[in-house]
Amino acid sequence: MNERIVVTHSESETRLLGESIAAGLAPGDVVILIGELGLGKTVLARGIARGLGVDPEEVHSPTFTLVNQYRGRVPVHHVDLYRIDRESDLDELGLEEILGGEGIAVVEWGERLGPYRVGSCVEVRFQDRGGDERAILIRDLRHSIR
């Protein structure tokens, strides 16, 4: 397991961190984002998408649709589980095709994945440090570290 903590002080730093994470991703990878509301999960997802060749202006929180797909160098699936209350709600999202599929999945509120939680992932945890400062813990839990 590879682990590091990065402290960001602005949205642009968080977005750039997302781009750097994207550089180490490959088709089939899953990125799980965990943190309270307003800490930058969607900003980081936007950076990851940009790093994978997606126009960042296209990337919006999929809170109401729950899953958005973007075309980049590989398909990028952006999943937001904020509105998921029951594990049975997950069954309707097609997660079995998205997680570990041909694209890259970025899952906000990934702690709500329940039985769909994959052990082989990049887990990103956000911690508020006041103001715009965030401590972001990145744990690479993929079986084959690249």
PDB file of C-alpha atoms in Angstrom:
ATOM      1  CA  MET A   1       0.000   0.000   0.000  1.00  0.00           C
ATOM      2  CA  ASN A   2       1.214   3.450  -0.945  1.00  0.00           C
ATOM      3  CA  GLU A   3      -0.003   6.354   1.210  1.00  0.00           C
ATOM      4  CA  ARG A   4       0.591  10.089   1.283  1.00  0.00           C
ATOM      5  CA  ILE A   5      -0.968  13.247   2.696  1.00  0.00           C
ATOM      6  CA  VAL A   6      -1.223  16.383   0.590  1.00  0.00           C
ATOM      7  CA  VAL A   7      -2.347  19.738   1.998  1.00  0.00           C
ATOM      8  CA  THR A   8      -4.141  22.026  -0.448  1.00  0.00           C
ATOM      9  CA  HIS A   9      -5.014  25.680   0.106  1.00  0.00           C
ATOM     10  CA  SER A  10      -7.338  26.413  -2.815  1.00  0.00           C
ATOM     11  CA  GLU A  11      -9.634  24.855  -5.389  1.00  0.00           C
ATOM     12  CA  SER A  12      -6.937  25.198  -8.035  1.00  0.00           C
ATOM     13  CA  GLU A  13      -4.451  23.234  -5.896  1.00  0.00           C
ATOM     14  CA  THR A  14      -7.079  20.527  -5.306  1.00  0.00           C
ATOM     15  CA  ARG A  15      -7.830  20.381  -9.044  1.00  0.00           C
ATOM     16  CA  LEU A  16      -4.095  20.069  -9.831  1.00  0.00           C
ATOM     17  CA  LEU A  17      -3.840  17.247  -7.291  1.00  0.00           C
ATOM     18  CA  GLY A  18      -6.634  15.487  -9.190  1.00  0.00           C
ATOM     19  CA  GLU A  19      -4.667  15.843 -12.422  1.00  0.00           C
ATOM     20  CA  SER A  20      -1.599  14.304 -10.776  1.00  0.00           C
ATOM     21  CA  ILE A  21      -3.684  11.374  -9.465  1.00  0.00           C
ATOM     22  CA  ALA A  22      -5.050  10.847 -12.995  1.00  0.00           C
ATOM     23  CA  ALA A  23      -1.510  10.407 -14.318  1.00  0.00           C
ATOM     24  CA  GLY A  24      -1.236   7.144 -12.370  1.00  0.00           C
ATOM     25  CA  LEU A  25      -4.630   5.696 -13.323  1.00  0.00           C
ATOM     26  CA  ALA A  26      -5.417   3.011 -15.882  1.00  0.00           C
ATOM     27  CA  PRO A  27      -8.634   1.501 -17.275  1.00  0.00           C
ATOM     28  CA  GLY A  28     -10.455  -0.461 -14.597  1.00  0.00           C
ATOM     29  CA  ASP A  29      -9.223   1.721 -11.730  1.00  0.00           C
ATOM     30  CA  VAL A  30     -11.639   3.017  -9.112  1.00  0.00           C
ATOM     31  CA  VAL A  31     -11.085   6.215  -7.120  1.00  0.00           C
ATOM     32  CA  ILE A  32     -13.173   6.512  -3.965  1.00  0.00           C
ATOM     33  CA  LEU A  33     -13.647  10.001  -2.515  1.00  0.00           C
ATOM     34  CA  ILE A  34     -14.620  10.324   1.149  1.00  0.00           C
ATOM     35  CA  GLY A  35     -15.301  13.551   3.035  1.00  0.00           C
ATOM     36  CA  GLU A  36     -17.966  15.914   4.288  1.00  0.00           C
ATOM     37  CA  LEU A  37     -19.953  18.309   2.097  1.00  0.00           C
ATOM     38  CA  GLY A  38     -18.007  21.184   0.597  1.00  0.00           C
ATOM     39  CA  LEU A  39     -14.496  19.806   1.084  1.00  0.00           C
ATOM     40  CA  GLY A  40     -13.607  19.512  -2.606  1.00  0.00           C
ATOM     41  CA  LYS A  41     -14.605  16.036  -3.764  1.00  0.00           C
ATOM     42  CA  THR A  42     -16.150  17.351  -6.990  1.00  0.00           C
ATOM     43  CA  VAL A  43     -13.209  19.715  -7.516  1.00  0.00           C
ATOM     44  CA  LEU A  44     -10.801  16.778  -7.255  1.00  0.00           C
ATOM     45  CA  ALA A  45     -13.030  14.711  -9.585  1.00  0.00           C
ATOM     46  CA  ARG A  46     -12.885  17.596 -12.082  1.00  0.00           C
ATOM     47  CA  GLY A  47      -9.083  17.529 -11.896  1.00  0.00           C
ATOM     48  CA  ILE A  48      -8.961  13.760 -12.387  1.00  0.00           C
ATOM     49  CA  ALA A  49     -11.260  14.088 -15.402  1.00  0.00           C
ATOM     50  CA  ARG A  50      -9.099  16.862 -16.860  1.00  0.00           C
ATOM     51  CA  GLY A  51      -6.014  14.715 -16.383  1.00  0.00           C
ATOM     52  CA  LEU A  52      -7.787  12.000 -18.385  1.00  0.00           C
ATOM     53  CA  GLY A  53      -8.594  14.315 -21.296  1.00  0.00           C
ATOM     54  CA  VAL A  54     -12.100  15.458 -20.294  1.00  0.00           C
ATOM     55  CA  ASP A  55     -13.050  19.137 -20.520  1.00  0.00           C
ATOM     56  CA  PRO A  56     -13.342  20.086 -16.810  1.00  0.00           C
ATOM     57  CA  GLU A  57     -16.228  22.447 -17.614  1.00  0.00           C
ATOM     58  CA  GLU A  58     -18.305  19.361 -18.485  1.00  0.00           C
ATOM     59  CA  VAL A  59     -17.802  17.827 -15.036  1.00  0.00           C
ATOM     60  CA  HIS A  60     -20.537  18.612 -12.538  1.00  0.00           C
ATOM     61  CA  SER A  61     -21.584  16.825  -9.416  1.00  0.00           C
ATOM     62  CA  PRO A  62     -23.948  14.059 -10.501  1.00  0.00           C
ATOM     63  CA  THR A  63     -25.998  14.436  -7.309  1.00  0.00           C
ATOM     64  CA  PHE A  64     -29.352  14.248  -9.080  1.00  0.00           C
ATOM     65  CA  THR A  65     -28.465  11.835 -11.899  1.00  0.00           C
ATOM     66  CA  LEU A  66     -26.114   9.850  -9.612  1.00  0.00           C
ATOM     67  CA  VAL A  67     -23.869   8.754 -12.525  1.00  0.00           C
ATOM     68  CA  ASN A  68     -22.333  10.813 -15.334  1.00  0.00           C
ATOM     69  CA  GLN A  69     -20.058   9.461 -18.038  1.00  0.00           C
ATOM     70  CA  TYR A  70     -17.491  11.567 -19.866  1.00  0.00           C
ATOM     71  CA  ARG A  71     -15.350  10.810 -22.902  1.00  0.00           C
ATOM     72  CA  GLY A  72     -11.642  11.259 -22.428  1.00  0.00           C
ATOM     73  CA  ARG A  73      -8.665   9.078 -23.314  1.00  0.00           C
ATOM     74  CA  VAL A  74     -10.714   6.412 -21.502  1.00  0.00           C
ATOM     75  CA  PRO A  75     -14.354   6.621 -20.363  1.00  0.00           C
ATOM     76  CA  VAL A  76     -14.669   8.402 -17.012  1.00  0.00           C
ATOM     77  CA  HIS A  77     -17.627   7.432 -14.808  1.00  0.00           C
ATOM     78  CA  HIS A  78     -18.398  10.032 -12.143  1.00  0.00           C
ATOM     79  CA  VAL A  79     -20.662   8.585  -9.449  1.00  0.00           C
ATOM     80  CA  ASP A  80     -22.189  10.544  -6.542  1.00  0.00           C
ATOM     81  CA  LEU A  81     -23.782   8.458  -3.799  1.00  0.00           C
ATOM     82  CA  TYR A  82     -24.811  11.371  -1.549  1.00  0.00           C
ATOM     83  CA  ARG A  83     -28.520  10.700  -2.075  1.00  0.00           C
ATOM     84  CA  ILE A  84     -28.239   6.940  -1.541  1.00  0.00           C
ATOM     85  CA  ASP A  85     -30.027   5.982   1.675  1.00  0.00           C
ATOM     86  CA  ARG A  86     -30.308   2.211   1.301  1.00  0.00           C
ATOM     87  CA  GLU A  87     -27.970  -0.387  -0.144  1.00  0.00           C
ATOM     88  CA  SER A  88     -30.838  -1.637  -2.311  1.00  0.00           C
ATOM     89  CA  ASP A  89     -30.770   1.739  -4.139  1.00  0.00           C
ATOM     90  CA  LEU A  90     -27.282   0.862  -5.392  1.00  0.00           C
ATOM     91  CA  ASP A  91     -28.580  -2.096  -7.391  1.00  0.00           C
ATOM     92  CA  GLU A  92     -30.228   0.213  -9.937  1.00  0.00           C
ATOM     93  CA  LEU A  93     -27.053   2.160 -10.799  1.00  0.00           C
ATOM     94  CA  GLY A  94     -25.238  -0.491 -12.860  1.00  0.00           C
ATOM     95  CA  LEU A  95     -22.206  -0.363 -10.600  1.00  0.00           C
ATOM     96  CA  GLU A  96     -21.165  -3.896 -11.511  1.00  0.00           C
ATOM     97  CA  GLU A  97     -20.382  -2.645 -15.040  1.00  0.00           C
ATOM     98  CA  ILE A  98     -18.872   0.666 -13.942  1.00  0.00           C
ATOM     99  CA  LEU A  99     -16.529  -0.466 -11.149  1.00  0.00           C
ATOM    100  CA  GLY A 100     -13.508  -2.217 -12.589  1.00  0.00           C
ATOM    101  CA  GLY A 101     -14.827  -1.894 -16.152  1.00  0.00           C
ATOM    102  CA  GLU A 102     -13.074  -0.494 -19.203  1.00  0.00           C
ATOM    103  CA  GLY A 103     -13.131   3.074 -17.925  1.00  0.00           C
ATOM    104  CA  ILE A 104     -12.097   4.796 -14.730  1.00  0.00           C
ATOM    105  CA  ALA A 105     -14.674   5.294 -11.979  1.00  0.00           C
ATOM    106  CA  VAL A 106     -14.565   8.245  -9.583  1.00  0.00           C
ATOM    107  CA  VAL A 107     -17.027   7.727  -6.727  1.00  0.00           C
ATOM    108  CA  GLU A 108     -18.016  10.564  -4.395  1.00  0.00           C
ATOM    109  CA  TRP A 109     -19.340   9.438  -1.007  1.00  0.00           C
ATOM    110  CA  GLY A 110     -17.617   6.115  -1.683  1.00  0.00           C
ATOM    111  CA  GLU A 111     -18.149   4.969   1.898  1.00  0.00           C
ATOM    112  CA  ARG A 112     -21.771   4.309   0.822  1.00  0.00           C
ATOM    113  CA  LEU A 113     -20.807   1.651  -1.729  1.00  0.00           C
ATOM    114  CA  GLY A 114     -21.721  -1.142   0.683  1.00  0.00           C
ATOM    115  CA  PRO A 115     -21.419  -4.537  -1.045  1.00  0.00           C
ATOM    116  CA  TYR A 116     -20.084  -2.840  -4.204  1.00  0.00           C
ATOM    117  CA  ARG A 117     -16.995  -1.542  -2.384  1.00  0.00           C
ATOM    118  CA  VAL A 118     -13.900  -2.769  -4.194  1.00  0.00           C
ATOM    119  CA  GLY A 119     -10.732  -3.474  -2.239  1.00  0.00           C
ATOM    120  CA  SER A 120      -8.506  -2.614  -5.161  1.00  0.00           C
ATOM    121  CA  CYS A 121      -8.904   1.163  -5.428  1.00  0.00           C
ATOM    122  CA  VAL A 122      -7.373   4.542  -4.782  1.00  0.00           C
ATOM    123  CA  GLU A 123      -9.023   5.919  -1.652  1.00  0.00           C
ATOM    124  CA  VAL A 124      -8.961   9.682  -1.100  1.00  0.00           C
ATOM    125  CA  ARG A 125     -10.080  11.128   2.264  1.00  0.00           C
ATOM    126  CA  PHE A 126     -10.655  14.849   2.785  1.00  0.00           C
ATOM    127  CA  GLN A 127     -10.190  16.593   6.121  1.00  0.00           C
ATOM    128  CA  ASP A 128     -11.117  20.231   6.727  1.00  0.00           C
ATOM    129  CA  ARG A 129      -8.288  22.250   8.274  1.00  0.00           C
ATOM    130  CA  GLY A 130     -10.153  25.562   8.324  1.00  0.00           C
ATOM    131  CA  GLY A 131     -10.635  28.147   5.611  1.00  0.00           C
ATOM    132  CA  ASP A 132      -9.679  26.722   2.223  1.00  0.00           C
ATOM    133  CA  GLU A 133      -7.050  24.375   3.659  1.00  0.00           C
ATOM    134  CA  ARG A 134      -7.627  20.629   3.246  1.00  0.00           C
ATOM    135  CA  ALA A 135      -5.542  17.661   4.322  1.00  0.00           C
ATOM    136  CA  ILE A 136      -6.061  14.993   1.674  1.00  0.00           C
ATOM    137  CA  LEU A 137      -5.002  11.429   2.451  1.00  0.00           C
ATOM    138  CA  ILE A 138      -4.397   9.340  -0.662  1.00  0.00           C
ATOM    139  CA  ARG A 139      -4.154   5.569  -0.159  1.00  0.00           C
ATOM    140  CA  ASP A 140      -3.310   3.412  -3.165  1.00  0.00           C
ATOM    141  CA  LEU A 141      -4.961   0.091  -2.379  1.00  0.00           C
ATOM    142  CA  ARG A 142      -4.672  -1.365  -5.871  1.00  0.00           C
ATOM    143  CA  HIS A 143      -3.189  -4.853  -5.976  1.00  0.00           C
ATOM    144  CA  SER A 144      -0.666  -3.901  -8.642  1.00  0.00           C
ATOM    145  CA  ILE A 145       0.884  -0.556  -7.767  1.00  0.00           C
ATOM    146  CA  ARG A 146       2.007   1.250 -10.904  1.00  0.00           C
TER     147      ARG A 146
END
